[in-house]
Amino acid sequence: NGAAEPPPRLVLDLERLSQVPSDKAGPLQRYAATIQSQRGDYNGKVLSIRQDDLRTLAVIYDQSPSVLTEQLISWGVLNPEARRAVDTTAG
Ligand code: C2E
Ligand code: C2E
Ligand code: C2E
């Protein structure tokens, strides 16, 4: 209806993340561990991250945010609603 909606939350599934081979998921595993440590948030099954963090991760993975988002969703690590958080028309 055109009304502004809040962007969806980006929620990492930490259990799934720990199961993805670290040759692929290593940078994200270290990034998530750093956020947990900065927040003192060690006991969660999930971790909500900033929109900005997805952009930073895209730089780390040398991919566009939309391509990285699809990859993380295919691993089962990121909630599919996160698609709405990235501008999929920007490639
Ligand atoms: P900071 O960015 O200076 O944030 C200080 C405090 O403001 C945070 O303490 C938190 O209580 C609150 N805060 C800031 N932004 C948000 C937000 O979007 N949502 C919520 N719920 N609270 C917010 P906290 O959690 O102890 O984090 C300490 C520092 O750790 C932060 O300082 C930041 O430098 C880093 N950090 C924590 N989580 C993240 C994250 O998800 N991404 C990034 N890039 N840095 C984070
Ligand atoms: P929600 O955002 O849908 O989160 C649902 C539940 O997922 C949370 O229940 C918590 O168990 C888990 N969760 C989500 N993100 C994180 C995370 O970064 N770390 C950890 N350890 N767990 C996470 P909870 O805590 O009972 O919160 C229920 C609802 O209360 C949340 O629903 C949200 O709407 C609100 N809420 C809780 N904490 C915050 C916060 O720091 N900022 C804001 N804006 N809302 C919060
Ligand atoms: P949230 O706490 O529900 O915050 C939703 C949005 O409100 C954030 O989206 C951010 O745009 C804004 N916001 C909330 N608190 C602050 C703040 O203290 N300073 C500023 N500048 N903006 C704030 P964002 O950044 O995409 O974060 C998404 C979610 O990630 C947050 O939902 C929260 O669950 C988590 N998060 C992000 N940064 C931190 C942090 O530093 N500490 C903690 N504990 N959680 C964080």
Coordinates of N, CA, C and O and ligand atoms in Angstrom, one line a residue:
N1 N 0.8 -1.2 0.0 CA 0.0 0.0 0.0 C 0.8 1.3 0.0 O 0.3 2.4 0.1
G2 N 2.2 1.1 -0.1 CA 3.0 2.3 -0.2 C 3.4 2.9 1.1 O 4.3 3.7 1.1
A3 N 2.7 2.5 2.2 CA 3.1 3.1 3.5 C 4.5 2.6 3.9 O 4.8 1.4 3.6
A4 N 5.2 3.4 4.6 CA 6.6 3.0 5.0 C 6.5 1.9 6.1 O 5.8 2.0 7.1
E5 N 7.1 0.8 5.8 CA 7.2 -0.3 6.8 C 8.6 -0.3 7.4 O 9.5 0.0 6.7
P6 N 8.7 -0.7 8.7 CA 10.0 -0.8 9.2 C 10.8 -1.9 8.5 O 10.2 -2.9 8.1
P7 N 12.1 -1.7 8.3 CA 12.8 -2.8 7.7 C 12.8 -4.1 8.5 O 12.7 -4.0 9.8
P8 N 12.8 -5.2 7.9 CA 12.8 -6.5 8.7 C 14.0 -6.6 9.5 O 15.1 -6.1 9.1
R9 N 14.0 -7.4 10.6 CA 15.1 -7.6 11.4 C 16.0 -8.7 10.7 O 15.5 -9.5 10.0
L10 N 17.3 -8.5 10.9 CA 18.3 -9.5 10.4 C 18.6 -10.4 11.6 O 19.2 -9.9 12.5
V11 N 18.2 -11.6 11.5 CA 18.4 -12.5 12.6 C 19.2 -13.7 12.2 O 18.8 -14.5 11.3
L12 N 20.4 -13.9 12.8 CA 21.3 -15.0 12.5 C 20.9 -16.2 13.4 O 20.7 -16.0 14.6
D13 N 20.8 -17.4 12.8 CA 20.6 -18.6 13.6 C 22.0 -19.2 14.0 O 22.7 -19.7 13.1
L14 N 22.4 -19.0 15.2 CA 23.7 -19.3 15.6 C 24.0 -20.8 15.6 O 25.2 -21.2 15.4
E15 N 23.0 -21.6 15.8 CA 23.2 -23.1 15.8 C 23.5 -23.5 14.4 O 24.5 -24.3 14.1
R16 N 22.7 -23.0 13.4 CA 23.0 -23.4 12.0 C 24.4 -22.8 11.6 O 25.1 -23.5 10.9
L17 N 24.7 -21.6 12.0 CA 25.9 -21.0 11.7 C 27.1 -21.9 12.1 O 28.1 -22.0 11.4
S18 N 27.0 -22.5 13.3 CA 28.1 -23.3 13.8 C 28.2 -24.6 13.0 O 29.3 -25.2 13.1
Q19 N 27.2 -24.9 12.2 CA 27.2 -26.2 11.5 C 27.7 -26.0 10.0 O 28.1 -27.0 9.4
V20 N 27.8 -24.8 9.6 CA 28.3 -24.5 8.2 C 29.8 -24.6 8.2 O 30.5 -24.1 9.2
P21 N 30.4 -25.4 7.3 CA 31.9 -25.5 7.3 C 32.6 -24.1 7.3 O 32.2 -23.2 6.6
S22 N 33.6 -24.1 8.2 CA 34.2 -22.8 8.4 C 35.0 -22.2 7.3 O 35.4 -21.1 7.2
D23 N 35.3 -23.1 6.2 CA 36.0 -22.5 5.0 C 35.0 -21.5 4.3 O 35.5 -20.6 3.7
K24 N 33.7 -21.7 4.5 CA 32.7 -20.8 4.0 C 32.3 -19.8 5.0 O 32.2 -18.6 4.7
A25 N 32.0 -20.2 6.2 CA 31.3 -19.4 7.1 C 32.3 -18.7 8.1 O 31.8 -17.9 9.0
G26 N 33.6 -19.0 8.0 CA 34.5 -18.5 9.0 C 34.5 -17.0 9.3 O 34.4 -16.6 10.4
P27 N 34.5 -16.2 8.2 CA 34.4 -14.8 8.5 C 33.2 -14.3 9.3 O 33.2 -13.5 10.2
L28 N 32.0 -14.9 8.8 CA 30.8 -14.6 9.5 C 30.7 -15.1 10.9 O 30.3 -14.5 11.9
Q29 N 31.3 -16.3 11.1 CA 31.4 -16.9 12.5 C 32.2 -16.0 13.4 O 31.8 -15.7 14.5
R30 N 33.3 -15.5 12.9 CA 34.2 -14.6 13.7 C 33.5 -13.2 14.0 O 33.5 -12.7 15.1
Y31 N 32.8 -12.7 12.9 CA 32.0 -11.5 13.1 C 30.9 -11.6 14.1 O 30.8 -10.7 15.0
A32 N 30.2 -12.7 14.0 CA 29.1 -12.9 15.0 C 29.6 -13.0 16.4 O 29.1 -12.5 17.4
A33 N 30.8 -13.8 16.5 CA 31.4 -14.0 17.9 C 31.8 -12.6 18.4 O 31.7 -12.4 19.7
T34 N 32.3 -11.7 17.6 CA 32.8 -10.4 18.0 C 31.6 -9.6 18.6 O 31.7 -9.0 19.6
I35 N 30.5 -9.6 17.8 CA 29.3 -8.9 18.3 C 28.8 -9.5 19.6 O 28.5 -8.7 20.6
Q36 N 28.8 -10.8 19.7 CA 28.3 -11.4 21.0 C 29.2 -11.0 22.1 O 28.7 -10.6 23.2
S37 N 30.5 -10.9 21.9 CA 31.5 -10.5 22.9 C 31.3 -9.1 23.3 O 31.3 -8.7 24.5
Q38 N 31.1 -8.2 22.3 CA 30.9 -6.8 22.6 C 29.6 -6.5 23.4 O 29.6 -5.6 24.2
R39 N 28.6 -7.3 23.1 CA 27.3 -7.1 23.8 C 27.3 -7.9 25.1 O 26.4 -7.7 25.9
G40 N 28.2 -8.9 25.3 CA 28.1 -9.8 26.4 C 26.9 -10.7 26.3 O 26.3 -11.1 27.3
D41 N 26.5 -11.0 25.0 CA 25.3 -11.8 24.7 C 25.7 -13.2 24.2 O 25.8 -13.5 23.1
Y42 N 26.0 -14.1 25.2 CA 26.6 -15.4 24.8 C 25.6 -16.5 24.8 O 25.9 -17.6 24.3
N43 N 24.4 -16.4 25.4 CA 23.5 -17.5 25.6 C 22.4 -17.6 24.5 O 21.6 -18.5 24.6
G44 N 22.4 -16.7 23.6 CA 21.3 -16.7 22.6 C 21.4 -17.8 21.6 O 22.5 -18.2 21.3
K45 N 20.2 -18.3 21.1 CA 20.2 -19.2 19.9 C 20.3 -18.4 18.6 O 20.6 -18.9 17.6
V46 N 19.9 -17.2 18.7 CA 19.9 -16.3 17.6 C 20.5 -15.0 18.0 O 20.7 -14.7 19.2
L47 N 21.0 -14.2 17.0 CA 21.6 -12.9 17.2 C 21.1 -11.9 16.2 O 21.2 -12.1 15.0
S48 N 20.4 -10.9 16.7 CA 20.0 -9.8 15.8 C 21.1 -8.9 15.5 O 21.8 -8.5 16.4
I49 N 21.3 -8.6 14.2 CA 22.4 -7.7 13.8 C 21.9 -6.5 13.1 O 20.8 -6.4 12.7
R50 N 22.8 -5.5 12.9 CA 22.5 -4.3 12.3 C 22.4 -4.4 10.8 O 23.2 -5.2 10.2
Q51 N 21.6 -3.6 10.2 CA 21.6 -3.5 8.7 C 23.0 -3.2 8.2 O 23.5 -3.7 7.2
D52 N 23.7 -2.3 8.9 CA 25.0 -1.9 8.5 C 26.0 -3.1 8.5 O 26.9 -3.1 7.8
D53 N 25.7 -4.0 9.4 CA 26.6 -5.2 9.5 C 26.5 -6.1 8.3 O 27.5 -6.7 7.9
L54 N 25.3 -6.1 7.7 CA 25.2 -6.9 6.4 C 26.0 -6.2 5.3 O 26.7 -6.9 4.5
R55 N 26.1 -4.9 5.3 CA 26.9 -4.2 4.3 C 28.4 -4.5 4.5 O 29.1 -4.7 3.6
T56 N 28.8 -4.4 5.8 CA 30.2 -4.7 6.1 C 30.5 -6.2 5.7 O 31.6 -6.4 5.1
L57 N 29.6 -7.1 6.0 CA 29.9 -8.5 5.7 C 30.0 -8.7 4.1 O 30.8 -9.5 3.7
A58 N 29.2 -7.9 3.4 CA 29.2 -8.0 1.9 C 30.6 -7.6 1.4 O 31.2 -8.2 0.5
V59 N 31.2 -6.6 2.1 CA 32.6 -6.2 1.7 C 33.6 -7.3 2.0 O 34.4 -7.7 1.2
I60 N 33.4 -7.9 3.2 CA 34.3 -9.0 3.7 C 34.2 -10.1 2.7 O 35.2 -10.7 2.3
Y61 N 33.0 -10.5 2.2 CA 32.8 -11.6 1.3 C 33.0 -11.2 -0.1 O 32.8 -12.1 -1.0
D62 N 33.3 -9.9 -0.4 CA 33.5 -9.5 -1.8 C 32.3 -9.8 -2.7 O 32.4 -10.4 -3.8
Q63 N 31.1 -9.6 -2.1 CA 29.8 -9.8 -2.9 C 28.9 -8.7 -2.6 O 29.1 -7.9 -1.7
S64 N 27.8 -8.6 -3.5 CA 26.8 -7.6 -3.2 C 26.0 -8.0 -2.0 O 25.9 -9.2 -1.7
P65 N 25.4 -7.1 -1.3 CA 24.6 -7.5 -0.1 C 23.4 -8.4 -0.5 O 23.1 -9.4 0.2
S66 N 22.9 -8.3 -1.7 CA 21.8 -9.2 -2.1 C 22.2 -10.6 -2.4 O 21.6 -11.6 -2.0
V67 N 23.4 -10.7 -3.0 CA 24.0 -12.1 -3.3 C 24.3 -12.7 -2.0 O 24.0 -13.9 -1.7
L68 N 25.0 -12.0 -1.1 CA 25.3 -12.5 0.2 C 24.1 -12.9 1.0 O 24.1 -14.0 1.6
T69 N 23.1 -12.1 0.9 CA 21.8 -12.4 1.7 C 21.3 -13.8 1.2 O 20.9 -14.6 2.0
E70 N 21.2 -14.0 -0.2 CA 20.7 -15.2 -0.7 C 21.6 -16.4 -0.2 O 21.0 -17.5 0.1
Q71 N 22.9 -16.2 -0.2 CA 23.7 -17.3 0.3 C 23.5 -17.7 1.7 O 23.4 -18.8 2.1
L72 N 23.3 -16.6 2.6 CA 23.1 -16.9 4.0 C 21.8 -17.5 4.2 O 21.6 -18.4 5.1
I73 N 20.7 -17.1 3.4 CA 19.4 -17.8 3.5 C 19.5 -19.2 3.1 O 18.9 -20.1 3.7
S74 N 20.3 -19.5 2.0 CA 20.4 -20.9 1.5 C 21.1 -21.8 2.6 O 20.9 -23.0 2.6
W75 N 22.0 -21.2 3.4 CA 22.7 -22.0 4.4 C 21.7 -22.2 5.6 O 22.1 -22.9 6.5
G76 N 20.6 -21.5 5.6 CA 19.7 -21.6 6.8 C 20.1 -20.7 7.9 O 19.6 -20.9 9.1
V77 N 21.0 -19.8 7.7 CA 21.7 -19.0 8.7 C 20.9 -17.7 8.9 O 20.9 -17.1 10.0
L78 N 20.3 -17.2 7.9 CA 19.6 -15.9 7.9 C 18.1 -16.1 7.6 O 17.7 -16.9 6.8
N79 N 17.3 -15.3 8.3 CA 15.8 -15.4 8.1 C 15.4 -14.9 6.7 O 16.0 -13.9 6.3
P80 N 14.5 -15.6 6.0 CA 14.2 -15.2 4.6 C 13.6 -13.8 4.5 O 13.8 -13.1 3.5
E81 N 13.0 -13.3 5.6 CA 12.4 -12.0 5.6 C 13.5 -10.9 5.4 O 13.3 -9.8 5.0
A82 N 14.8 -11.3 5.7 CA 15.9 -10.4 5.5 C 16.0 -9.9 4.1 O 16.6 -8.9 3.8
R83 N 15.5 -10.7 3.1 CA 15.5 -10.2 1.7 C 14.9 -8.8 1.5 O 15.4 -8.1 0.7
R84 N 13.9 -8.5 2.3 CA 13.3 -7.2 2.2 C 14.2 -6.1 2.7 O 14.0 -4.9 2.5
A85 N 15.3 -6.5 3.5 CA 16.2 -5.5 4.0 C 17.2 -5.0 3.0 O 17.8 -3.9 3.2
V86 N 17.4 -5.8 2.0 CA 18.4 -5.3 1.0 C 17.7 -4.9 -0.3 O 16.6 -5.4 -0.6
D87 N 18.2 -4.0 -1.0 CA 17.7 -3.5 -2.2 C 18.0 -4.5 -3.3 O 19.1 -4.5 -3.9
T88 N 17.1 -5.4 -3.6 CA 17.4 -6.5 -4.6 C 17.4 -6.0 -6.0 O 17.9 -6.7 -6.9
T89 N 17.0 -4.8 -6.2 CA 17.1 -4.2 -7.6 C 18.5 -3.7 -7.9 O 18.9 -3.4 -9.0
A90 N 19.3 -3.5 -6.8 CA 20.7 -3.0 -7.0 C 21.7 -4.1 -7.3 O 22.8 -3.8 -7.6
G91 N 21.2 -5.4 -7.3 CA 22.1 -6.4 -7.7 C 23.1 -6.7 -6.6 O 24.1 -7.2 -6.8
Ligands
C2E1 P1 27.7 1.5 20.6 O1 27.3 1.4 19.2 O2 28.3 2.8 21.1 O3 26.3 1.2 21.4 C1 26.2 1.5 22.8 C2 25.0 0.9 23.4 O4 23.8 1.5 22.8 C3 24.9 -0.6 23.1 O5 25.6 -1.3 24.1 C4 23.4 -0.8 23.2 O6 23.0 -0.9 24.6 C5 22.8 0.5 22.6 N1 22.6 0.3 21.2 C6 23.2 0.9 20.1 N2 22.6 0.6 19.0 C7 21.5 -0.2 19.3 C8 20.5 -0.9 18.5 O7 20.4 -0.7 17.2 N3 19.6 -1.6 19.2 C9 19.7 -1.8 20.5 N4 18.9 -2.6 21.1 N5 20.6 -1.2 21.3 C10 21.5 -0.4 20.7 P2 26.0 -2.8 23.9 O8 24.9 -3.6 23.3 O9 26.6 -3.3 25.1 O10 27.1 -2.7 22.7 C11 28.4 -2.2 23.0 C12 29.2 -1.9 21.8 O11 29.4 -3.1 21.0 C13 28.4 -1.0 20.8 O12 28.7 0.4 21.2 C14 29.1 -1.3 19.5 O13 30.3 -0.7 19.4 C15 29.3 -2.8 19.6 N6 28.2 -3.6 19.1 C16 27.3 -4.3 19.7 N7 26.4 -5.0 18.9 C17 26.8 -4.6 17.7 C18 26.3 -4.9 16.3 O14 25.3 -5.6 16.2 N8 27.0 -4.4 15.3 C19 28.1 -3.6 15.5 N9 28.7 -3.1 14.4 N10 28.6 -3.3 16.7 C20 28.0 -3.8 17.8
C2E2 P1 12.0 -10.4 18.6 O1 12.9 -9.3 18.2 O2 11.1 -11.0 17.6 O3 12.9 -11.5 19.3 C1 12.3 -12.8 19.7 C2 13.3 -13.6 20.6 O4 14.5 -13.9 19.8 C3 13.8 -12.8 21.8 O5 12.9 -12.9 22.9 C4 15.1 -13.5 22.1 O6 14.9 -14.7 22.8 C5 15.6 -13.9 20.7 N1 16.6 -12.9 20.2 C6 16.4 -12.0 19.2 N2 17.5 -11.3 18.9 C7 18.4 -11.7 19.9 C8 19.8 -11.4 20.1 O7 20.4 -10.6 19.5 N3 20.4 -12.1 21.1 C9 19.7 -13.0 21.9 N4 20.4 -13.6 22.9 N5 18.5 -13.4 21.7 C10 17.8 -12.7 20.7 P2 12.9 -11.9 24.0 O8 14.3 -11.5 24.5 O9 11.9 -12.4 25.0 O10 12.3 -10.5 23.4 C11 11.0 -10.5 23.0 C12 10.7 -9.3 22.1 O11 10.9 -8.1 22.9 C13 11.6 -9.2 20.9 O12 11.0 -9.9 19.8 C14 11.5 -7.7 20.6 O13 10.3 -7.4 20.0 C15 11.5 -7.2 22.1 N6 12.9 -6.9 22.4 C16 13.7 -7.6 23.3 N7 14.9 -7.0 23.3 C17 14.9 -5.9 22.6 C18 15.8 -4.9 22.3 O14 17.0 -4.9 22.7 N8 15.4 -3.9 21.4 C19 14.1 -3.9 20.9 N9 13.7 -2.9 20.1 N10 13.2 -4.8 21.2 C20 13.6 -5.8 22.0
C2E3 P1 16.3 -2.8 17.6 O1 16.9 -2.7 19.0 O2 14.8 -3.1 17.6 O3 16.6 -1.5 16.8 C1 16.0 -1.3 15.5 C2 16.6 -0.1 14.8 O4 16.5 1.1 15.6 C3 18.1 -0.3 14.7 O5 18.3 -1.1 13.5 C4 18.6 1.1 14.6 O6 18.4 1.6 13.3 C5 17.7 1.9 15.5 N1 18.3 2.0 16.9 C6 17.9 1.3 18.0 N2 18.7 1.7 19.0 C7 19.6 2.6 18.6 C8 20.7 3.3 19.1 O7 21.0 3.2 20.4 N3 21.4 4.2 18.3 C9 21.1 4.3 17.0 N4 21.8 5.1 16.2 N5 20.1 3.6 16.4 C10 19.3 2.7 17.2 P2 19.7 -1.8 13.3 O8 20.9 -0.9 13.6 O9 19.7 -2.4 11.9 O10 19.7 -3.0 14.4 C11 18.9 -4.1 14.3 C12 18.8 -4.9 15.6 O11 20.1 -5.4 15.9 C13 18.4 -4.1 16.8 O12 17.0 -4.0 16.8 C14 19.0 -4.9 17.9 O13 18.2 -6.1 18.1 C15 20.3 -5.4 17.3 N6 21.4 -4.5 17.7 C16 22.0 -3.6 16.8 N7 23.0 -3.0 17.4 C17 23.0 -3.4 18.7 C18 23.9 -3.1 19.9 O14 24.8 -2.3 19.8 N8 23.6 -3.8 21.0 C19 22.6 -4.7 21.1 N9 22.4 -5.3 22.3 N10 21.8 -5.0 20.0 C20 22.0 -4.4 18.9

